Amino acid sequence: MAIRDIINDTDPQLRKKSREVTEYDVKLHKLLDDMYDTMEEADGVGLAAPQVGILRKVIVIDTGDVFIEAINPRICGVAGSQISVEGCLSVPSNNCEVSRPMHVMAEYFDRNGTKVFKELSGLDARAYCHEIDHLNGVLFYDREYKGLQD
Ligand code: CO
C-alpha cells in the first residue's frame, strides 16, 4: 500500500482516453490498494487511475455510503437529474455546478473480474459519473451547469 502522486489538470495525461483492463492480476490489485490509500489521504470521495498517471479504466469511490472498486466501468441506464457543486482532487481550488443523473445503473467488474450491476443514487451516482468522465479525458468543469439556455 502506498500513496501515489495525484496529477493536476495542467497535465495533458488527464485529457487522454484510458484503455480497458484485461488482466486481473496482482498489479491491478496493487493499483487499487494504492488508489484507495491515495483517495483517503487526500480526503476525496473518488479517484480515477489517470489521476495517478495510469491510463487504464479503473476507478475507486468511497462516499461513506458506498465503497466501490470498478474496473472497465459503464453506465447502462440513467434516471432523473441533480445539480450540485462538484470538485476534483486534480483541480484544487476550483468548483462549479454540474448537472448529473440522479440515478445510474452501473455495470463494471470487481478486482477479481466478476461482473457487477449496481444501482447508484445521489452523491454515489454523481461520483460514478465524474470518475467515468476521467477515463474519457473529460473534467467536471467541461460540464459546468450555466442554467437553462434559451
Ligand atoms: Co476528478
Short mmCIF file of C-alpha atoms and ligand atoms in Angstrom, two decimals:
data_model
loop_
_atom_site.label_atom_id
_atom_site.label_comp_id
_atom_site.label_asym_id
_atom_site.label_seq_id
_atom_site.Cartn_x
_atom_site.Cartn_y
_atom_site.Cartn_z
CA MET A 1 0.00 0.00 0.00
CA ALA A 2 1.33 3.39 -0.92
CA ILE A 3 0.28 6.93 -1.58
CA ARG A 4 0.73 7.93 -5.22
CA ASP A 5 1.10 11.45 -6.58
CA ILE A 6 -2.11 12.97 -7.95
CA ILE A 7 -1.52 14.87 -11.19
CA ASN A 8 -3.42 18.07 -11.83
CA ASP A 9 -5.31 19.41 -14.80
CA THR A 10 -2.30 21.19 -16.34
CA ASP A 11 -1.02 17.69 -17.22
CA PRO A 12 -2.13 16.56 -20.72
CA GLN A 13 -2.42 12.98 -19.42
CA LEU A 14 -5.78 13.93 -17.92
CA ARG A 15 -7.13 14.64 -21.42
CA LYS A 16 -6.32 11.19 -22.78
CA LYS A 17 -8.62 8.18 -23.03
CA SER A 18 -7.91 5.21 -20.80
CA ARG A 19 -7.64 1.65 -22.08
CA GLU A 20 -9.57 -1.41 -20.94
CA VAL A 21 -8.13 -3.62 -18.23
CA THR A 22 -7.55 -7.18 -19.46
CA GLU A 23 -5.51 -8.73 -16.63
CA TYR A 24 -7.00 -9.10 -13.16
CA ASP A 25 -3.64 -9.69 -11.52
CA VAL A 26 -1.57 -8.57 -8.53
CA LYS A 27 -0.51 -5.45 -10.40
CA LEU A 28 -4.16 -4.40 -10.68
CA HIS A 29 -4.75 -5.17 -7.00
CA LYS A 30 -1.73 -3.06 -6.03
CA LEU A 31 -3.05 -0.19 -8.16
CA LEU A 32 -6.48 -0.45 -6.49
CA ASP A 33 -4.95 -0.55 -2.99
CA ASP A 34 -2.73 2.44 -3.74
CA MET A 35 -5.62 4.38 -5.28
CA TYR A 36 -7.72 3.76 -2.18
CA ASP A 37 -4.91 4.97 0.12
CA THR A 38 -4.30 8.00 -2.10
CA MET A 39 -8.00 8.92 -2.15
CA GLU A 40 -8.32 8.59 1.63
CA GLU A 41 -5.13 10.57 2.27
CA ALA A 42 -6.46 13.38 0.05
CA ASP A 43 -9.89 13.20 1.73
CA GLY A 44 -11.63 12.61 -1.62
CA VAL A 45 -14.77 10.63 -2.47
CA GLY A 46 -13.43 9.22 -5.73
CA LEU A 47 -10.31 8.72 -7.79
CA ALA A 48 -9.64 7.52 -11.34
CA ALA A 49 -6.43 5.80 -12.47
CA PRO A 50 -5.47 8.59 -14.93
CA GLN A 51 -5.21 10.91 -11.90
CA VAL A 52 -2.23 8.86 -10.72
CA GLY A 53 -0.83 8.70 -14.26
CA ILE A 54 -2.19 5.27 -15.23
CA LEU A 55 -4.32 5.33 -18.40
CA ARG A 56 -6.43 2.30 -17.50
CA LYS A 57 -10.18 2.02 -16.83
CA VAL A 58 -10.02 1.77 -13.06
CA ILE A 59 -11.92 3.90 -10.51
CA VAL A 60 -12.46 3.86 -6.77
CA ILE A 61 -15.28 5.59 -4.89
CA ASP A 62 -15.88 5.98 -1.17
CA THR A 63 -18.73 8.32 -0.36
CA GLY A 64 -19.19 6.92 3.13
CA ASP A 65 -22.39 5.42 1.77
CA VAL A 66 -20.79 3.03 -0.69
CA PHE A 67 -17.28 1.78 -1.40
CA ILE A 68 -16.71 0.70 -4.99
CA GLU A 69 -13.74 -0.59 -6.93
CA ALA A 70 -14.83 -0.57 -10.56
CA ILE A 71 -12.87 -1.98 -13.47
CA ASN A 72 -13.96 -1.16 -17.05
CA PRO A 73 -16.99 0.70 -15.65
CA ARG A 74 -20.01 1.62 -17.79
CA ILE A 75 -23.30 3.39 -17.33
CA CYS A 76 -26.10 1.26 -18.71
CA GLY A 77 -29.06 3.35 -17.57
CA VAL A 78 -29.87 6.74 -16.06
CA ALA A 79 -32.91 8.41 -14.49
CA GLY A 80 -33.65 11.88 -13.17
CA SER A 81 -31.15 14.68 -12.69
CA GLN A 82 -29.42 16.64 -9.93
CA ILE A 83 -27.49 19.90 -9.97
CA SER A 84 -24.81 20.37 -7.35
CA VAL A 85 -21.35 21.84 -6.78
CA GLU A 86 -18.57 19.49 -7.78
CA GLY A 87 -14.81 19.45 -7.26
CA CYS A 88 -11.89 17.20 -8.13
CA LEU A 89 -8.61 16.19 -6.47
CA SER A 90 -6.83 17.10 -9.73
CA VAL A 91 -8.37 20.58 -9.80
CA PRO A 92 -7.56 22.20 -6.46
CA SER A 93 -9.40 25.40 -5.55
CA ASN A 94 -11.93 25.21 -8.37
CA ASN A 95 -15.54 24.12 -8.03
CA CYS A 96 -18.62 24.62 -10.14
CA GLU A 97 -22.15 23.34 -10.54
CA VAL A 98 -22.60 20.26 -12.70
CA SER A 99 -25.81 18.50 -13.72
CA ARG A 100 -25.68 14.71 -13.33
CA PRO A 101 -28.24 11.90 -13.38
CA MET A 102 -29.92 11.31 -10.01
CA HIS A 103 -29.80 7.55 -10.55
CA VAL A 104 -27.44 5.41 -12.62
CA MET A 105 -27.33 1.72 -13.32
CA ALA A 106 -23.64 0.88 -13.06
CA GLU A 107 -22.04 -2.09 -14.80
CA TYR A 108 -18.42 -2.93 -14.01
CA PHE A 109 -16.04 -5.69 -12.98
CA ASP A 110 -14.67 -6.15 -9.47
CA ARG A 111 -10.97 -6.80 -8.74
CA ASN A 112 -11.41 -10.50 -9.46
CA GLY A 113 -13.05 -9.96 -12.84
CA THR A 114 -16.60 -10.72 -11.71
CA LYS A 115 -19.27 -8.61 -13.40
CA VAL A 116 -21.32 -6.41 -11.07
CA PHE A 117 -24.55 -4.46 -11.65
CA LYS A 118 -25.30 -1.81 -9.04
CA GLU A 119 -27.89 0.94 -8.80
CA LEU A 120 -26.42 4.21 -7.50
CA SER A 121 -28.22 7.39 -6.44
CA GLY A 122 -27.42 10.92 -5.32
CA LEU A 123 -23.75 11.52 -4.46
CA ASP A 124 -22.88 7.91 -5.33
CA ALA A 125 -24.28 8.39 -8.85
CA ARG A 126 -22.53 11.78 -9.16
CA ALA A 127 -19.15 10.35 -8.13
CA TYR A 128 -19.51 7.40 -10.52
CA CYS A 129 -20.26 9.71 -13.48
CA HIS A 130 -17.41 12.07 -12.52
CA GLU A 131 -14.85 9.24 -12.36
CA ILE A 132 -16.00 7.69 -15.65
CA ASP A 133 -15.52 11.10 -17.26
CA HIS A 134 -11.85 10.94 -16.21
CA LEU A 135 -11.48 7.71 -18.21
CA ASN A 136 -12.62 9.65 -21.29
CA GLY A 137 -10.39 12.67 -20.70
CA VAL A 138 -13.31 14.83 -19.54
CA LEU A 139 -13.09 17.15 -16.50
CA PHE A 140 -16.04 18.31 -14.45
CA TYR A 141 -15.76 21.96 -15.48
CA ASP A 142 -16.23 20.91 -19.13
CA ARG A 143 -19.79 20.21 -17.98
CA GLU A 144 -20.33 23.39 -15.95
CA TYR A 145 -24.05 24.00 -15.48
CA LYS A 146 -24.91 27.51 -16.59
CA GLY A 147 -28.63 27.35 -16.08
CA LEU A 148 -31.30 26.73 -18.65
CA GLN A 149 -30.27 28.12 -22.03
CA ASP A 150 -32.63 29.86 -24.41
CO CO B 1 -11.98 14.17 -10.52
#
